[in-house]
Amino acid sequence: MTSKTSAAGTDSLADLAADAYVYGYPLVFDVSMISAFMHKGFGSLAPTPFNRFGHSTKLATPDAHFVSVNNDTVYSIAQVDLSGGPILLHVPDTAGAYYVLQFVDVWSNNFAYLGKRATGTEEGDWLVVPPGWSGTVPDKVRGVIEAPTAVVSVVGRNACDGPEDMPRVHALQQRLTLAPLDAATHPTGLPAPDPDVPEELRFYEQLRVWMADFPPAGPDQDYQERFQPLGLLEEGPSPYMNADPALVKALTEGLTAGKARVEAASKPRVDGDRPPGAWETNPHLFDYNLDHLGIGTVDAPQWKIADREASYLARAAAARAALWGNHGYEAVYAHTFTDSTGRRLNGSRSYTLRFEQPPPVESFWSVTMYDTPDYYLVANPAGRYSLGDRTPGLTYDKDGSLTVVIRRERPEDPVEAANWLPAPAGDFRPMIRLYTPRQSVLDGTYQLPPIVAKD
């Protein structure tokens, strides 16, 4: 780039930079969260180094600043560095209790699952191997999990029926372990972007460095070639230290435009055929992984986005609103911002959510409260952040229906108080999770009831 770049050329570069932001946002956000996990932890999960599990000691609370964190299961999370060679994963017997170990590469692709749905609940060892590995698999290993990138996240969730169930979960956590196949090798960790790059260009520097260290699948690498004019494919010293002003302008404008596209894509869809207050549910939100589908995944056309370029925006939106969420066949997530009249949900009003029949699931279901725009759990005096079919003390009607009361203040009526989901003072977005959903959820024949305002 030179200072003679034309205005039209700069506009073109800005468009390209916006595309690069959409394409690279999941990688940058994912690796940033990996680093945050290792250095700061998440809520009750203490900072944890590579190749060790960090375990929650309680169900998630508002101090876990993670988008749409769930309050149904207890997390066990490991950031795995395979640059030193394969890792042996030992999984305990959960005696039929629900759990899932979800494997996510640094591009936020779910590429394998272990757990009740995928592989059963019995004890066993699994070998997690880096890209291109061709060594000898030890005896008695149940299977090999081939990682698409040298660093991956293992996101474990054990169903927990409340504080009294924590001793059982804690015992399982202690038997969930990682060990190197060859203790003589040493992993390399995360590559460090140049810390002196100006803040407004930091995203692109992170993308440049991490994209080189964690190459995606071949077709995605072909797509990346178009970002050459942005300096994203340059090796060695950062091209953003003393970048041409025209390039800086294009990158900063592209950053703004790219962010706007991701934010728009992660907001509720406008659909004239949907009735007011209908829950937005997309069992195919995480179908953007087109290339590496291993143990426990469903490698079928209906679980893949047909348009590869369209998958990049879908992937960015999923990372923005629900990073490390599961494929729909493991769990379906539904959310809404409005009541049955189409009004924005807000803590100044009281609402009900009536289930005439329990949602059709093989495992369990829940509804969790989040604020906006961060999608964090909402602090409340009752310490209740979600409720569902496993919540003790819920009051059902004689016909088996359940009416959830959503409001800011605790209801005076004891029945309503038992079924109370606290709301914040301002706007909010509840989310329903359906674990191991039945076919009627996946094909859309089952419809969740709308939230109804009481005033």
Coordinates of C-alpha atoms in Angstrom, one line a residue:
M1 CA 0.0 0.0 0.0
T2 CA 1.1 3.5 -0.7
S3 CA -0.3 6.9 0.3
K4 CA -1.5 7.3 -3.3
T5 CA -4.3 4.8 -2.8
S6 CA -7.5 6.2 -4.5
A7 CA -10.7 6.9 -2.6
A8 CA -12.4 4.2 -4.6
G9 CA -9.6 1.7 -3.7
T10 CA -9.9 2.6 0.0
D11 CA -13.6 2.0 -0.2
S12 CA -12.9 -1.4 -1.8
L13 CA -10.4 -2.2 1.0
A14 CA -12.9 -1.1 3.6
D15 CA -15.4 -3.6 2.2
L16 CA -12.8 -6.3 2.2
A17 CA -11.8 -5.4 5.8
A18 CA -15.5 -5.8 6.8
D19 CA -15.6 -9.2 5.2
A20 CA -12.4 -10.1 7.0
Y21 CA -13.9 -9.0 10.3
V22 CA -17.0 -11.2 9.8
Y23 CA -14.8 -14.1 8.7
G24 CA -12.2 -13.7 11.5
Y25 CA -14.4 -12.7 14.4
P26 CA -15.0 -16.2 15.7
L27 CA -11.3 -17.0 15.7
V28 CA -10.3 -13.8 17.5
F29 CA -13.2 -14.0 20.0
D30 CA -12.6 -17.7 20.6
V31 CA -8.8 -17.4 21.2
S32 CA -9.4 -14.4 23.4
M33 CA -11.8 -16.4 25.5
I34 CA -9.3 -19.2 25.7
S35 CA -6.7 -16.8 27.0
A36 CA -9.1 -15.2 29.4
F37 CA -10.0 -18.7 30.8
M38 CA -6.4 -19.5 31.4
H39 CA -5.5 -16.2 33.0
K40 CA -8.7 -15.0 34.7
G41 CA -11.0 -18.0 34.8
F42 CA -14.8 -17.8 34.3
G43 CA -17.0 -17.2 37.3
S44 CA -16.3 -20.1 39.7
L45 CA -13.9 -21.7 37.3
A46 CA -10.4 -20.7 38.5
P47 CA -7.7 -19.7 36.0
T48 CA -6.5 -23.0 34.5
P49 CA -3.4 -23.8 32.4
F50 CA -3.4 -25.8 29.2
N51 CA -4.1 -29.5 29.3
R52 CA -5.9 -29.4 32.6
F53 CA -9.6 -29.2 33.4
G54 CA -11.0 -26.3 35.3
H55 CA -14.1 -27.2 37.2
S56 CA -17.0 -25.1 38.4
T57 CA -17.7 -25.6 42.1
K58 CA -21.3 -24.4 41.6
L59 CA -23.9 -23.6 39.0
A60 CA -23.2 -20.4 37.0
T61 CA -24.1 -17.1 38.6
P62 CA -23.9 -13.5 37.3
D63 CA -20.2 -13.2 38.1
A64 CA -19.6 -15.6 35.1
H65 CA -19.4 -12.9 32.4
F66 CA -19.9 -15.2 29.5
V67 CA -22.5 -14.8 26.8
S68 CA -25.7 -16.9 27.5
V69 CA -23.9 -19.1 30.1
N70 CA -26.2 -21.9 31.2
N71 CA -27.4 -22.5 34.7
D72 CA -28.5 -26.1 34.2
T73 CA -25.2 -27.9 34.2
V74 CA -21.9 -27.6 36.0
Y75 CA -19.0 -26.8 33.7
S76 CA -15.7 -28.6 33.4
I77 CA -13.6 -26.8 30.7
A78 CA -10.1 -27.6 29.4
Q79 CA -8.1 -25.7 26.9
V80 CA -6.0 -28.4 25.1
D81 CA -2.7 -27.6 23.4
L82 CA -1.8 -30.5 21.0
S83 CA 1.3 -29.0 19.6
G84 CA 3.3 -31.3 21.8
G85 CA 1.5 -34.4 20.7
P86 CA -1.7 -36.3 21.5
I87 CA -3.5 -36.1 24.8
L88 CA -5.3 -39.0 26.6
L89 CA -8.7 -38.1 28.0
H90 CA -10.2 -40.2 30.7
V91 CA -14.0 -40.1 31.2
P92 CA -15.7 -41.5 34.3
D93 CA -18.9 -43.5 34.4
T94 CA -21.8 -41.1 35.1
A95 CA -24.2 -44.1 35.8
G96 CA -26.7 -42.9 33.2
A97 CA -26.7 -39.2 34.2
Y98 CA -26.6 -36.6 31.5
Y99 CA -23.3 -35.2 30.5
V100 CA -21.6 -33.9 27.3
L101 CA -18.0 -33.2 26.4
Q102 CA -18.1 -30.8 23.4
F103 CA -14.9 -30.4 21.3
V104 CA -14.5 -26.9 19.7
D105 CA -11.6 -25.8 17.5
V106 CA -10.3 -22.2 17.6
W107 CA -12.6 -21.2 14.7
S108 CA -15.5 -22.1 17.0
N109 CA -16.4 -25.3 15.0
N110 CA -17.9 -28.1 17.1
F111 CA -16.1 -31.1 15.7
A112 CA -16.7 -34.0 18.2
Y113 CA -18.9 -34.9 21.2
L114 CA -18.7 -37.5 23.9
G115 CA -21.6 -38.0 26.3
K116 CA -24.9 -39.6 27.0
R117 CA -26.4 -38.9 23.5
A118 CA -23.2 -39.5 21.5
T119 CA -21.3 -42.3 23.2
G120 CA -23.1 -43.4 26.3
T121 CA -22.2 -42.8 30.0
E122 CA -19.7 -45.6 30.7
E123 CA -16.1 -45.1 31.7
G124 CA -13.4 -45.0 29.0
D125 CA -10.2 -43.4 27.5
W126 CA -10.1 -41.4 24.3
L127 CA -7.1 -40.1 22.4
V128 CA -7.2 -36.5 21.2
V129 CA -4.7 -36.0 18.4
P130 CA -3.4 -32.9 16.5
P131 CA -3.9 -32.2 12.8
G132 CA -2.0 -34.7 10.6
W133 CA -1.0 -37.1 13.4
S134 CA -0.2 -40.6 12.3
G135 CA 1.2 -42.4 15.3
T136 CA 0.3 -45.6 17.1
V137 CA -3.0 -45.6 19.1
P138 CA -2.6 -47.2 22.5
D139 CA -4.6 -50.4 23.4
K140 CA -8.0 -50.1 25.1
V141 CA -8.7 -46.6 23.8
R142 CA -12.3 -46.3 22.9
G143 CA -11.7 -43.9 20.0
V144 CA -9.5 -41.2 18.4
I145 CA -10.7 -37.6 18.3
E146 CA -8.9 -35.8 15.4
A147 CA -8.6 -32.1 16.1
P148 CA -8.7 -29.6 13.2
T149 CA -6.4 -27.1 15.0
A150 CA -3.5 -27.5 17.4
V151 CA -5.5 -25.8 20.2
V152 CA -9.0 -26.9 21.0
S153 CA -11.5 -26.3 23.8
V154 CA -13.2 -29.2 25.6
V155 CA -16.4 -27.9 27.1
G156 CA -17.9 -30.3 29.6
R157 CA -21.3 -30.1 31.1
N158 CA -22.6 -32.3 33.9
A159 CA -26.3 -32.1 34.7
C160 CA -26.8 -30.8 38.2
D161 CA -30.1 -30.8 40.1
G162 CA -29.1 -28.1 42.5
P163 CA -26.6 -27.5 45.3
E164 CA -27.4 -30.8 47.0
D165 CA -26.3 -32.6 43.9
M166 CA -22.9 -31.0 43.8
P167 CA -21.1 -33.8 45.7
R168 CA -22.0 -36.3 43.0
V169 CA -20.9 -33.9 40.3
H170 CA -17.7 -33.0 42.1
A171 CA -16.7 -36.7 42.4
L172 CA -17.2 -37.1 38.6
Q173 CA -15.1 -34.0 38.0
Q174 CA -12.1 -35.4 39.9
R175 CA -12.1 -38.5 37.7
L176 CA -12.2 -36.5 34.4
T177 CA -8.5 -36.1 33.5
L178 CA -6.1 -35.3 30.7
A179 CA -2.6 -36.6 30.3
P180 CA 0.0 -36.4 27.5
L181 CA 0.6 -39.5 25.5
D182 CA 4.4 -38.7 25.5
A183 CA 5.5 -36.7 28.6
A184 CA 8.8 -35.8 26.9
T185 CA 7.1 -33.4 24.5
H186 CA 6.3 -29.8 25.2
P187 CA 3.3 -27.8 23.8
T188 CA 4.0 -24.3 22.5
G189 CA 0.9 -22.4 23.7
L190 CA -0.8 -19.5 22.0
P191 CA 1.2 -17.2 19.7
A192 CA 1.4 -13.6 20.8
P193 CA 0.3 -10.7 18.5
D194 CA 2.5 -7.7 18.6
P195 CA 1.4 -5.8 21.8
D196 CA 2.6 -2.4 20.3
V197 CA 0.1 -2.4 17.4
P198 CA -2.3 0.5 17.8
E199 CA -5.5 -0.4 19.5
E200 CA -7.7 0.4 16.5
L201 CA -5.8 -2.2 14.5
R202 CA -5.4 -4.8 17.3
F203 CA -8.2 -7.0 15.9
Y204 CA -6.5 -7.4 12.6
E205 CA -3.1 -8.1 14.2
Q206 CA -4.7 -10.8 16.3
L207 CA -6.4 -12.3 13.2
R208 CA -3.2 -12.2 11.2
V209 CA -1.2 -14.0 13.8
W210 CA -3.8 -16.6 14.9
M211 CA -4.9 -17.3 11.3
A212 CA -1.3 -18.2 10.4
D213 CA -0.9 -20.4 13.5
F214 CA -4.3 -22.1 13.3
P215 CA -5.0 -22.6 9.5
P216 CA -8.6 -23.6 8.7
A217 CA -9.8 -26.2 6.2
G218 CA -8.6 -26.0 2.7
P219 CA -11.6 -24.2 1.2
D220 CA -11.4 -21.6 3.9
Q221 CA -7.7 -21.0 3.2
D222 CA -8.6 -20.4 -0.4
Y223 CA -11.2 -17.7 0.7
Q224 CA -8.5 -16.1 3.0
E225 CA -6.3 -15.3 -0.1
R226 CA -8.5 -12.4 -0.9
F227 CA -7.4 -10.7 2.3
Q228 CA -3.8 -10.3 1.0
P229 CA -4.2 -6.5 0.4
L230 CA -5.1 -6.0 4.0
G231 CA -1.8 -7.4 5.3
L232 CA -3.5 -10.4 6.9
L233 CA -1.3 -13.0 5.1
E234 CA 2.0 -11.3 5.9
E235 CA 4.5 -13.3 7.9
G236 CA 7.1 -11.9 10.3
P237 CA 6.9 -8.4 11.9
S238 CA 3.4 -6.8 12.0
P239 CA 2.5 -4.7 9.0
Y240 CA 0.3 -2.6 11.3
M241 CA 3.0 -0.9 13.3
N242 CA 3.5 2.0 10.8
A243 CA 0.7 1.2 8.4
D244 CA -0.2 3.5 5.5
P245 CA -2.9 6.0 6.5
A246 CA -5.1 4.7 3.7
L247 CA -4.9 1.2 5.0
V248 CA -5.6 2.3 8.5
K249 CA -8.6 4.2 7.3
A250 CA -9.9 1.1 5.4
L251 CA -9.3 -1.2 8.3
T252 CA -11.0 1.0 10.9
E253 CA -14.0 1.6 8.6
G254 CA -14.1 -2.1 7.9
L255 CA -14.0 -2.9 11.6
T256 CA -17.0 -0.7 12.2
A257 CA -19.0 -2.1 9.3
G258 CA -18.1 -5.7 10.2
K259 CA -19.2 -5.3 13.8
A260 CA -22.5 -3.9 12.6
R261 CA -23.1 -6.9 10.3
V262 CA -22.3 -9.3 13.2
E263 CA -24.5 -7.4 15.6
A264 CA -27.4 -7.3 13.1
A265 CA -27.0 -11.0 12.3
S266 CA -27.1 -11.9 16.1
K267 CA -30.3 -9.9 16.7
P268 CA -33.8 -11.5 16.3
R269 CA -34.9 -12.2 12.7
V270 CA -37.7 -10.2 11.2
D271 CA -40.3 -12.7 10.0
G272 CA -43.7 -11.5 9.0
D273 CA -45.1 -15.0 9.2
R274 CA -44.1 -15.4 12.9
P275 CA -46.8 -14.4 15.4
P276 CA -45.9 -11.7 18.0
G277 CA -43.9 -13.1 20.9
A278 CA -42.9 -16.3 19.0
W279 CA -39.7 -17.8 20.3
E280 CA -36.8 -17.7 17.9
T281 CA -35.3 -21.1 17.7
N282 CA -32.8 -22.3 15.3
P283 CA -31.6 -25.9 15.7
H284 CA -29.2 -25.2 12.8
L285 CA -27.4 -22.2 14.4
F286 CA -24.2 -24.2 14.7
D287 CA -24.2 -25.9 11.3
Y288 CA -21.3 -23.8 10.0
N289 CA -18.8 -26.6 10.4
L290 CA -18.5 -28.1 7.0
D291 CA -15.2 -29.9 7.0
H292 CA -14.3 -31.7 10.3
L293 CA -17.1 -33.7 11.8
G294 CA -15.9 -36.5 14.1
I295 CA -17.1 -38.7 16.9
G296 CA -20.5 -37.9 18.1
T297 CA -21.4 -35.4 15.3
V298 CA -24.0 -36.0 12.6
D299 CA -22.3 -35.7 9.3
A300 CA -25.3 -35.2 7.1
P301 CA -26.4 -32.5 4.6
Q302 CA -29.3 -31.3 6.9
W303 CA -26.7 -30.3 9.5
K304 CA -24.5 -28.3 7.2
I305 CA -25.0 -24.8 5.7
A306 CA -25.0 -25.3 2.0
D307 CA -23.4 -21.9 1.2
R308 CA -19.9 -21.7 2.5
E309 CA -19.6 -17.9 2.3
A310 CA -23.0 -17.6 4.1
S311 CA -21.6 -19.9 6.8
Y312 CA -19.0 -17.2 7.8
L313 CA -21.7 -14.7 9.0
A314 CA -23.7 -17.5 10.6
R315 CA -20.6 -18.6 12.5
A316 CA -19.8 -15.0 13.6
A317 CA -23.4 -14.5 14.9
A318 CA -23.3 -17.7 16.8
A319 CA -20.0 -16.8 18.4
R320 CA -21.3 -13.4 19.3
A321 CA -24.6 -14.6 21.0
A322 CA -23.8 -18.2 22.1
L323 CA -20.1 -19.0 21.9
W324 CA -19.4 -22.8 22.5
G325 CA -23.1 -23.7 22.0
N326 CA -24.0 -27.2 20.9
H327 CA -25.4 -28.5 17.6
G328 CA -29.2 -28.7 17.6
Y329 CA -29.3 -32.5 18.0
E330 CA -27.5 -32.1 21.4
A331 CA -29.4 -29.1 22.6
V332 CA -31.8 -26.6 21.1
Y333 CA -31.8 -23.0 22.3
A334 CA -34.8 -20.7 21.9
H335 CA -35.0 -17.0 22.9
T336 CA -37.4 -14.1 22.6
F337 CA -37.2 -10.3 23.1
T338 CA -41.0 -9.7 23.0
D339 CA -44.3 -10.7 24.6
S340 CA -47.4 -12.1 22.9
T341 CA -48.4 -8.6 21.7
G342 CA -45.0 -7.8 20.2
R343 CA -43.9 -5.5 23.0
R344 CA -40.3 -5.5 24.2
L345 CA -39.9 -7.6 27.4
N346 CA -39.1 -5.3 30.3
G347 CA -38.9 -5.6 34.1
S348 CA -41.5 -2.8 34.5
R349 CA -44.2 -5.4 33.7
S350 CA -45.2 -8.8 34.9
Y351 CA -45.6 -11.8 32.7
T352 CA -46.6 -15.5 32.6
L353 CA -45.2 -18.3 30.5
R354 CA -47.6 -21.3 30.5
F355 CA -46.6 -24.7 29.3
E356 CA -49.7 -26.8 28.6
Q357 CA -47.5 -29.9 28.3
P358 CA -43.8 -30.4 29.1
P359 CA -41.5 -29.6 26.1
P360 CA -40.6 -32.8 24.2
V361 CA -37.1 -33.7 25.3
E362 CA -35.2 -36.9 26.0
S363 CA -33.1 -35.3 28.8
F364 CA -34.4 -32.1 30.4
W365 CA -35.5 -28.5 29.7
S366 CA -35.0 -25.1 31.3
V367 CA -35.7 -21.3 30.9
T368 CA -33.0 -18.9 31.9
M369 CA -33.1 -15.1 32.3
Y370 CA -30.5 -12.9 30.7
D371 CA -30.0 -9.1 30.4
T372 CA -29.5 -7.2 27.2
P373 CA -27.3 -6.4 25.4
D374 CA -24.6 -8.5 27.0
Y375 CA -26.7 -11.7 27.6
Y376 CA -25.4 -12.2 31.1
L377 CA -27.2 -13.8 34.0
V378 CA -29.3 -11.4 36.0
A379 CA -28.5 -10.9 39.7
N380 CA -31.5 -11.1 42.0
P381 CA -32.1 -11.5 45.8
A382 CA -33.5 -15.0 45.3
G383 CA -30.4 -16.3 43.6
R384 CA -32.6 -18.0 41.0
Y385 CA -31.4 -17.6 37.5
S386 CA -33.3 -20.3 35.7
L387 CA -36.0 -22.9 36.3
G388 CA -37.1 -26.1 34.6
D389 CA -38.4 -29.6 35.0
R390 CA -35.7 -30.4 37.6
T391 CA -36.4 -27.3 39.8
P392 CA -37.7 -28.4 43.2
G393 CA -40.9 -27.0 44.5
L394 CA -42.5 -26.0 41.2
T395 CA -46.3 -26.0 41.4
Y396 CA -48.1 -27.7 38.5
D397 CA -51.8 -27.3 37.8
K398 CA -54.1 -30.3 38.0
D399 CA -54.0 -30.9 34.3
G400 CA -50.2 -31.1 34.4
S401 CA -49.6 -27.6 33.0
L402 CA -47.0 -25.3 34.4
T403 CA -47.3 -21.5 34.6
V404 CA -44.0 -19.7 35.0
V405 CA -44.2 -16.2 36.5
I406 CA -41.7 -13.6 35.2
R407 CA -41.4 -10.3 37.0
R408 CA -38.9 -8.2 38.9
E409 CA -40.4 -8.5 42.4
R410 CA -41.1 -11.7 44.3
P411 CA -44.8 -12.5 44.0
E412 CA -46.9 -12.5 47.2
D413 CA -48.9 -15.5 46.2
P414 CA -47.0 -18.6 47.3
V415 CA -47.9 -20.6 44.2
E416 CA -46.6 -17.8 42.0
A417 CA -43.5 -17.4 44.1
A418 CA -42.7 -21.1 43.7
N419 CA -42.8 -20.7 39.9
W420 CA -41.1 -17.3 39.8
L421 CA -38.3 -16.4 37.4
P422 CA -36.8 -13.1 38.5
A423 CA -36.4 -10.4 35.8
P424 CA -34.1 -7.3 35.8
A425 CA -35.3 -3.7 35.9
G426 CA -34.8 -3.1 32.2
D427 CA -35.1 -5.1 29.0
F428 CA -34.3 -8.8 29.1
R429 CA -34.1 -11.8 26.9
P430 CA -35.0 -15.3 28.4
M431 CA -33.7 -18.4 26.8
I432 CA -35.2 -21.9 26.8
R433 CA -32.9 -24.9 26.5
L434 CA -34.1 -28.3 25.3
Y435 CA -31.5 -31.0 26.0
T436 CA -31.6 -33.9 23.6
P437 CA -34.7 -32.6 21.8
R438 CA -37.1 -34.9 20.1
Q439 CA -37.9 -34.7 16.4
S440 CA -40.9 -32.5 16.8
V441 CA -38.5 -29.8 18.2
L442 CA -36.0 -30.3 15.4
D443 CA -38.6 -30.2 12.6
G444 CA -40.5 -27.3 14.0
T445 CA -43.9 -29.0 14.6
Y446 CA -43.6 -28.3 18.4
Q447 CA -44.1 -24.6 19.2
L448 CA -43.1 -23.0 22.5
P449 CA -45.8 -20.9 24.1
P450 CA -45.4 -17.1 24.0
I451 CA -44.8 -14.9 27.1
V452 CA -48.0 -13.1 28.1
A453 CA -48.0 -9.7 29.8
K454 CA -50.3 -9.5 32.9
D455 CA -51.1 -5.8 32.3

